[in-house]
């Protein structure tokens, strides 16, 4: 009996041990899974509390997905070629994708913004403001609300969406780049051939067949399912995928708008909302381009931005900004005449001085460019219509004065990137000759700083001016007239002591004749870095030499000339 009891106890103990080990293994696996998920989503940890709401725990959430083709640039990234409806309940998604042209059949359509009328008024198919053109405001929350209204009006539905998510075509290319190749529709698709393959599928149809026209972008829906399937089947690539998504949010290849204010505030703080409001910045530049009727030509347009600000002549900052567009494409299915509407946003209280159009064969000012100004989303903008043929180039240049509150001591600059772009930017700051500055963003050479970069995200530039410890030096001294002497300094001088004639002396050295001139200083004039001494008592004698003595004058940072007094030789060469 005791032996049976002992055997039973051992078996019970063994079962308990196995159960304990099994439970321990399950716990460890779950901890590993949870840990892996938390590890993967570490960069998105700020939204952990909101995650149940976002993924529809208990209540279904609906999101309008906007697929933007940034090869056809529009204000928030690109032309809306398709849209999707994403429904999530208890974390389980259902996604459908549709051609944006499906929303054409609508009555009482609103008037489109003026630029569409400007370029498309001759198009008989154009009737007004379609959903596919709804992302016209550079401020994505504004465009998102416009899109929600246009969608319900033109789909004849009353969808109550919880948010809008815009995705650029370049993100799809980046995602495919993770997996190298995707086999779909008997074709190997990769990052390099995705655009040409998709354009061929969309364009290679019978344009007189209504069914073909209506279904021409169904390939997007089928391909998206194949891509999602590829993603789900490769969990070890999730970390790479999430890194790509994270960078795409920073680069504005994904823009997010939530109706829930708390979530939207967090999105804004992360810089993922695509919000743009000029009054949020002390100083900024934002160029926004809309390709209207120019096919997919942005794929072939080189865009270069040059921002030059000078504080050289006075305390006010004078800005010259240039945008150069070069059409590298040819006449083809994707590229033709490039029609664009350009808005250049600057601080509201800036003073515009001129706007110029510089063509290929013009090195200097050519002709004033037709433009208009307006105030929108907290900033002043210059609106310009432009058209560019293949192989052509155009530079738009504007000059303006910064608001008075922006000076050489507090200068900063926000460069606001347009979603869907990666343009070349050159920023140059020119300070007065006697002032240098420090900045992690610039290559600083004395009073000049140069910044060059391909801009893939918004950037904030700030400088710190350095105390001038360098005394002024004489660059040249010469006779302008017999009794007028010009002295140019390396920097502007402080006016204290500058006009005291006792601080100047000219002594005849009798190098050419024996006449001893008794030279007196009558008047002193200052123009920028140059002073003029008006004298009497100088005898005309070519190549006669004099000793010019200057003392007790200093620059605007109170650095005295060195040595003090300073003595240099002056030669009488009038008219040379």
C-alpha positions in Angstrom: 0.0 0.0 0.0 2.8 2.4 0.9 4.6 1.4 -2.3 1.4 2.2 -4.4 1.0 5.6 -2.6 4.6 6.4 -3.2 4.3 5.6 -6.9 1.1 7.6 -7.2 2.8 10.6 -5.5 5.8 10.4 -7.8 3.5 10.3 -10.9 1.5 13.3 -9.5 4.7 15.2 -8.8 6.0 14.4 -12.4 2.7 15.6 -13.9 2.8 18.8 -11.9 6.5 19.3 -12.9 5.6 18.9 -16.6 2.6 21.2 -16.2 4.8 23.8 -14.5 7.4 23.5 -17.2 4.8 23.8 -19.9 3.3 26.9 -18.3 6.7 28.3 -17.9 7.5 27.7 -21.6 4.2 29.3 -22.6 4.9 32.3 -20.3 8.4 32.7 -21.8 7.1 32.4 -25.3 4.4 35.1 -24.6 7.0 37.3 -22.9 9.2 36.9 -26.0 6.3 37.7 -28.4 5.2 40.7 -26.4 8.9 41.8 -26.0 9.4 41.4 -29.7 6.3 43.4 -30.5 7.3 46.1 -28.1 10.9 46.1 -29.5 9.5 46.4 -33.0 7.2 49.3 -32.1 9.7 51.1 -29.8 9.8 54.1 -32.1 6.0 54.4 -31.9 5.8 53.9 -28.1 4.3 57.4 -27.6 1.1 55.9 -29.0 0.9 52.8 -26.8 -2.0 54.3 -24.7 -4.0 55.2 -27.9 -3.4 51.9 -29.6 -6.7 50.2 -28.5 -8.6 53.2 -29.9 -6.6 53.3 -33.1 -7.1 49.5 -33.8 -10.8 49.6 -33.0 -11.0 47.6 -29.7 -14.7 47.3 -29.0 -15.6 50.0 -31.7 -14.8 49.7 -35.4 -12.6 52.5 -36.8 -12.7 53.7 -40.4 -9.8 55.5 -42.2 -9.8 57.1 -45.6 -6.5 56.1 -47.3 -5.2 58.5 -50.0 -2.7 57.0 -52.5 -0.7 59.9 -53.9 1.5 59.7 -56.9 4.3 62.1 -56.2 5.5 61.7 -59.8 2.6 64.1 -60.5 3.3 66.6 -57.7 0.4 68.1 -55.7 0.5 70.2 -52.5 0.5 67.4 -50.0 2.6 64.9 -52.0 1.0 63.9 -55.3 -2.0 63.4 -57.5 -4.7 61.2 -55.8 -4.7 58.2 -58.3 -6.6 55.9 -55.9 -8.2 55.8 -52.5 -8.8 53.1 -50.0 -11.2 52.4 -47.1 -9.6 50.8 -44.1 -11.9 49.3 -41.4 -10.4 47.9 -38.2 -12.3 46.2 -35.4 -10.6 44.5 -32.5 -7.3 44.8 -34.4 -8.6 42.9 -37.5 -8.3 45.0 -40.6 -10.4 45.0 -43.8 -9.1 47.0 -46.7 -10.5 47.9 -50.1 -9.0 50.1 -52.8 -10.7 52.1 -55.6 -9.9 54.2 -58.6 -10.2 57.9 -57.7 -12.0 58.5 -61.1 -14.9 56.4 -59.8 -16.1 59.6 -58.0 -16.5 61.6 -61.3 -20.2 61.1 -61.7 -21.6 63.8 -59.5 -24.0 66.7 -59.9 -23.7 70.2 -58.5 -19.9 69.9 -58.3 -18.1 72.8 -56.6 -15.9 75.2 -58.5 -12.2 74.1 -58.4 -9.5 76.4 -57.0 -8.4 78.9 -59.6 -5.2 77.1 -60.8 -7.2 74.2 -62.1 -9.5 76.5 -64.1 -6.3 78.2 -65.4 -4.8 75.1 -66.8 -7.8 72.8 -67.5 -10.5 75.2 -68.8 -10.0 73.9 -72.3 -10.6 70.3 -71.2 -14.2 69.3 -71.9 -14.0 66.6 -69.2 -13.2 69.1 -66.5 -16.2 70.3 -64.6 -15.0 71.4 -61.2 -13.4 70.4 -58.0 -13.1 66.6 -58.0 -12.1 64.5 -55.0 -8.9 63.5 -56.8 -7.8 67.2 -56.7 -8.9 67.8 -53.1 -5.4 67.9 -51.6 -4.9 71.5 -52.7 -3.9 73.1 -49.4 -0.2 72.8 -48.3 -1.6 72.2 -44.8 -2.5 68.5 -44.7 -5.2 68.8 -41.9 -6.9 71.4 -44.1 -6.7 69.2 -47.2 -7.8 66.1 -45.2 -11.0 67.9 -44.1 -11.6 69.1 -47.7 -11.2 65.5 -48.9 -13.6 64.1 -46.3 -16.3 66.6 -47.5 -15.6 66.0 -51.2 -15.7 62.2 -50.7 -19.1 62.2 -49.1 -20.5 64.6 -51.6 -19.1 62.8 -54.6 -19.6 59.2 -53.4 -23.2 60.0 -52.2 -22.4 58.4 -48.9 -22.2 59.6 -45.3 -19.1 57.8 -44.1 -17.9 58.9 -40.7 -14.2 58.4 -41.0 -12.0 58.6 -37.9 -9.0 59.8 -39.9 -7.2 60.3 -43.2 -3.8 58.7 -44.1 -2.0 59.8 -47.2 0.7 57.5 -48.7 3.1 58.6 -51.5 4.1 56.3 -54.3 7.8 56.6 -53.3 6.9 54.7 -50.0 5.6 51.8 -52.0 8.9 51.7 -53.9 10.8 51.8 -50.6 8.7 48.9 -49.2 9.3 46.8 -52.3 13.0 47.6 -51.9 13.0 45.6 -48.6 11.9 42.4 -50.4 14.0 42.9 -53.5 11.6 41.2 -55.8 7.9 40.4 -55.8 6.4 37.9 -58.2 3.0 39.1 -59.4 1.0 38.7 -62.6 3.7 36.6 -64.2 6.2 39.4 -63.7 9.1 40.0 -61.3 8.5 43.4 -59.8 11.1 45.4 -58.0 11.8 49.0 -56.9 13.3 50.0 -60.2 10.6 48.7 -62.6 7.4 49.3 -60.4 6.6 52.7 -62.0 7.0 51.6 -65.6 5.1 48.3 -65.0 2.2 50.1 -63.2 2.0 52.8 -65.9 1.9 50.1 -68.6 -0.9 48.3 -66.8 -3.0 51.5 -66.2 -2.4 53.0 -69.7 -2.5 49.8 -71.9 -6.3 49.6 -72.2 -9.0 50.1 -74.7 -10.0 53.7 -74.0 -13.3 53.3 -75.8 -14.3 50.3 -73.6 -16.2 51.5 -70.5 -15.5 48.4 -68.5 -11.8 48.7 -69.3 -11.8 52.3 -68.2 -13.7 51.6 -65.0 -11.4 48.7 -64.1 -8.1 50.1 -65.2 -6.8 50.6 -61.7 -8.1 47.3 -60.3 -4.5 46.2 -60.7 -3.7 48.4 -57.7 -6.1 46.5 -55.5 -4.7 43.1 -56.6 -1.1 44.2 -56.3 -1.7 45.7 -52.8 -3.1 42.3 -51.7 0.0 40.6 -53.1 2.2 43.1 -51.3 0.4 42.7 -48.0 0.6 38.9 -48.3 4.4 39.2 -48.8 4.7 41.4 -45.7 2.7 39.0 -43.5 4.8 36.0 -44.7 8.1 37.6 -43.7 8.0 38.4 -40.0 11.7 38.7 -39.7 11.6 41.8 -42.0 9.1 43.6 -39.7 11.8 45.6 -38.0 13.2 46.8 -41.3 9.6 47.6 -42.5 8.8 49.6 -39.4 12.1 51.5 -39.8 11.0 52.4 -43.4 7.6 53.5 -42.1 9.2 55.6 -39.4 11.5 57.3 -41.8 8.6 57.8 -44.3 6.7 59.6 -41.6 9.7 61.9 -41.0 10.1 62.4 -44.7 6.4 63.2 -45.2 5.8 60.2 -47.5 3.1 59.3 -45.0 0.8 62.0 -43.6 -1.7 61.3 -40.8 -4.8 63.2 -39.7 -7.1 62.0 -36.8 -10.3 63.6 -35.8 -9.5 62.7 -32.2 -7.7 65.9 -30.9 -5.5 64.1 -28.4 -4.1 61.7 -31.0 -3.8 64.5 -33.5 -1.8 66.6 -31.1 0.6 63.8 -30.5 1.0 63.3 -34.3 1.7 67.0 -34.7 4.3 66.9 -31.9 6.1 64.0 -33.8 6.1 66.1 -37.0 3.9 63.5 -38.8 0.8 65.6 -39.4 1.9 67.5 -42.5 0.7 70.7 -40.8 1.9 74.0 -42.1 1.0 77.3 -40.6 3.3 80.2 -41.2 2.8 82.0 -37.9 4.3 79.0 -36.0 7.7 80.1 -37.3 9.8 83.2 -36.8 11.3 82.8 -40.2 10.7 80.2 -42.9 10.6 79.4 -46.6 8.2 76.9 -48.2 7.8 76.3 -51.9 4.8 74.3 -52.9 4.3 73.1 -56.5 1.2 71.7 -58.1 1.6 69.8 -61.4 -1.7 70.4 -63.2 -2.1 68.6 -66.5 1.7 67.9 -66.7 1.4 64.1 -66.7 4.0 62.3 -64.5 6.7 64.8 -65.5 7.8 65.5 -61.9 9.7 62.2 -62.2 12.0 64.0 -64.7 12.0 67.6 -63.2 15.2 68.7 -61.4 14.4 71.2 -58.8 17.1 73.4 -57.1 16.5 76.0 -54.4 19.0 78.8 -53.5 18.3 81.0 -50.5 20.7 83.9 -50.0 20.3 86.3 -47.0 22.6 89.3 -46.5 22.9 91.5 -43.4 25.9 93.3 -45.1 24.6 96.8 -45.6 22.2 97.3 -42.7 20.5 95.6 -39.8 17.6 94.3 -42.1 18.0 90.9 -43.7 17.7 91.0 -47.5 16.8 87.7 -49.1 17.2 86.6 -52.6 15.5 83.2 -53.3 15.8 81.3 -56.5 14.0 78.2 -57.7 15.4 76.5 -60.8 13.3 73.9 -62.7 15.0 71.9 -65.4 12.9 69.5 -67.6 15.0 66.4 -68.2 12.2 64.4 -69.7 11.2 63.8 -73.3 7.9 63.8 -75.1 6.4 60.5 -74.0 3.4 58.8 -72.4 4.6 60.1 -69.0 6.3 63.4 -69.9 5.2 66.4 -72.0 4.6 70.1 -71.4 5.0 70.6 -67.6 2.3 72.9 -66.3 2.7 74.0 -62.7 1.3 76.4 -60.2 3.9 77.5 -57.7 3.4 79.1 -54.3 6.4 80.4 -52.5 5.5 81.1 -48.8 7.5 83.6 -46.8 6.9 85.4 -43.4 3.7 87.5 -43.5 5.4 90.8 -42.7 8.2 90.4 -45.3 8.4 93.2 -48.0 8.6 91.8 -51.5 10.9 93.9 -53.7 10.8 92.1 -57.1 10.1 88.8 -58.8 12.0 87.9 -61.9 11.9 85.2 -64.6 15.4 84.1 -65.7 15.4 82.0 -69.0 18.1 79.8 -70.4 19.9 82.5 -72.3 19.8 85.2 -69.6 22.6 85.7 -67.1 21.1 88.7 -65.3 17.6 90.2 -64.9 15.5 89.5 -67.9 11.9 90.4 -67.4 9.5 90.8 -64.6 7.5 87.6 -64.0 3.7 87.8 -63.8 2.7 86.9 -60.3 0.2 87.7 -57.6 0.4 87.7 -53.8 -1.9 86.4 -51.1 -2.2 85.5 -47.5 -3.0 81.9 -46.5 -2.3 79.5 -43.6 -0.4 82.1 -41.7 2.0 83.3 -44.3 2.4 85.5 -47.4 2.8 83.7 -50.7 3.8 84.6 -54.2 1.7 82.7 -56.7 3.2 81.9 -60.1 1.9 80.0 -63.2 4.6 78.4 -65.3 5.0 76.0 -68.2 8.1 74.1 -69.2 8.9 72.1 -72.3 11.3 69.1 -72.3 14.9 70.2 -72.4 13.9 73.6 -71.1 15.0 75.4 -67.9 13.6 78.2 -65.9 14.7 80.1 -62.8 12.2 82.1 -60.7 13.9 84.6 -58.5 12.3 86.7 -55.8 13.9 89.4 -53.6 12.4 90.5 -50.3 13.2 92.1 -46.9 12.7 90.1 -43.8 10.5 91.4 -41.0 12.2 93.8 -38.7 12.2 91.5 -35.7 14.6 89.1 -37.6 18.2 90.5 -37.5 21.8 89.2 -37.7 21.9 88.4 -34.0 18.7 86.2 -33.8 18.6 84.8 -37.4 17.1 81.4 -37.8 15.4 79.6 -40.7 12.8 76.8 -41.0 12.9 75.1 -44.4 9.6 73.4 -44.8 9.8 70.5 -47.3 6.9 69.8 -49.6 5.7 66.2 -49.2 6.8 63.9 -52.1 10.0 65.9 -52.9 13.7 65.5 -52.3 15.1 68.7 -53.7 18.5 70.3 -53.7 18.8 73.3 -51.2 21.6 75.8 -50.9 21.4 78.4 -48.1 24.0 81.1 -47.8 24.2 83.7 -45.0 26.3 86.8 -45.4 27.1 88.8 -42.3 28.9 92.2 -42.1 32.6 91.8 -42.7 33.5 92.2 -39.0 31.0 89.5 -37.8 31.4 85.7 -37.8 29.0 83.1 -36.5 28.8 79.5 -35.4 26.4 76.8 -36.7 26.4 73.0 -36.8 24.6 73.2 -40.2 27.0 75.6 -42.0 30.4 75.6 -43.4 31.5 78.9 -42.0 34.2 81.0 -43.8 34.7 84.2 -41.8 31.5 86.2 -42.3 30.0 83.7 -44.8 28.1 80.5 -44.1 27.1 77.9 -46.7 24.6 75.0 -46.2 24.0 72.4 -49.0 21.8 69.4 -48.8 19.2 67.2 -50.5 16.2 68.0 -48.4 14.4 64.8 -47.3 12.7 66.3 -44.2 12.0 69.7 -42.6 15.0 71.4 -41.2 15.6 74.1 -38.6 18.7 76.2 -39.0 20.0 78.4 -36.2 23.2 80.5 -35.9 25.1 82.0 -33.0 27.0 85.2 -33.9 30.6 85.5 -32.6 32.1 88.5 -30.8 34.3 90.5 -33.2 37.8 90.7 -31.9 39.5 91.7 -35.1 40.6 95.4 -35.5 39.7 97.2 -38.8 42.5 97.4 -41.4 43.0 99.7 -44.3 42.3 98.0 -47.6 43.4 100.9 -49.8 44.1 104.6 -49.7 44.2 106.8 -52.7 43.6 110.3 -54.2 40.3 110.7 -55.8 40.9 114.4 -56.5 43.7 116.7 -55.6 42.2 117.5 -52.2 39.9 114.5 -51.8 41.4 111.3 -50.3 39.6 107.9 -50.2 40.3 105.4 -47.4 38.6 102.0 -47.5 38.5 99.8 -44.4 37.8 96.1 -44.0 34.7 96.8 -42.1 32.4 99.6 -41.2 33.7 102.0 -38.5 31.9 103.3 -35.4 31.1 107.0 -35.8 32.5 107.9 -32.4 35.8 109.8 -33.0 35.5 109.1 -36.7 34.7 112.7 -37.7 37.2 114.3 -35.3 39.8 116.0 -37.7 42.4 115.8 -34.9 42.5 112.1 -35.4 44.0 112.5 -38.9 47.3 113.9 -40.2 48.9 114.1 -43.6 52.6 114.9 -43.8 54.3 115.8 -47.1 57.4 113.6 -47.5 58.9 115.7 -50.4 59.7 112.7 -52.5 59.2 114.5 -55.8 59.8 118.2 -55.0 61.1 120.5 -52.2 57.8 122.3 -51.6 56.7 121.5 -48.1 52.9 121.4 -48.2 51.0 122.5 -45.1 48.0 120.1 -45.3 44.9 120.6 -43.3 41.8 118.3 -42.9 38.7 120.4 -43.5 35.9 117.7 -43.6 35.3 114.0 -43.2 32.6 112.0 -45.0 31.6 108.3 -44.4 30.0 105.9 -46.9 29.7 102.3 -45.7 33.3 101.0 -45.2 34.9 104.0 -46.8 35.7 107.5 -45.5 36.7 110.6 -47.5 39.1 113.3 -46.3 38.6 116.7 -47.8 41.8 118.7 -47.5 43.5 122.0 -48.5 47.1 122.8 -49.1 48.2 119.9 -51.3 50.4 120.9 -54.3 49.7 119.0 -57.5 52.7 116.7 -58.1 52.3 113.2 -59.7 53.9 110.4 -57.6 54.5 112.7 -54.6 54.4 110.7 -51.4 52.8 111.5 -48.0 52.5 110.0 -44.6 48.9 109.4 -43.6 48.5 109.0 -39.8 45.2 107.9 -38.2 44.5 107.4 -34.5 41.7 106.6 -32.0 39.1 105.2 -34.4 37.5 101.8 -34.0 34.9 99.4 -35.6 31.4 98.9 -34.3 32.6 96.2 -31.9 35.0 98.8 -30.3 38.2 97.3 -31.7 40.7 100.1 -32.2 43.0 100.3 -35.2 46.3 98.6 -34.7 48.8 100.0 -34.1 47.3 103.2 -32.7 48.3 105.6 -34.2 48.4 103.8 -37.6 50.8 105.2 -40.3 50.6 104.4 -44.0 52.0 105.9 -47.2 49.8 107.8 -49.6 50.9 108.4 -53.2 49.4 111.2 -55.4 48.1 109.4 -58.5 45.0 111.3 -59.5 42.7 109.6 -62.1 44.4 106.2 -61.9 
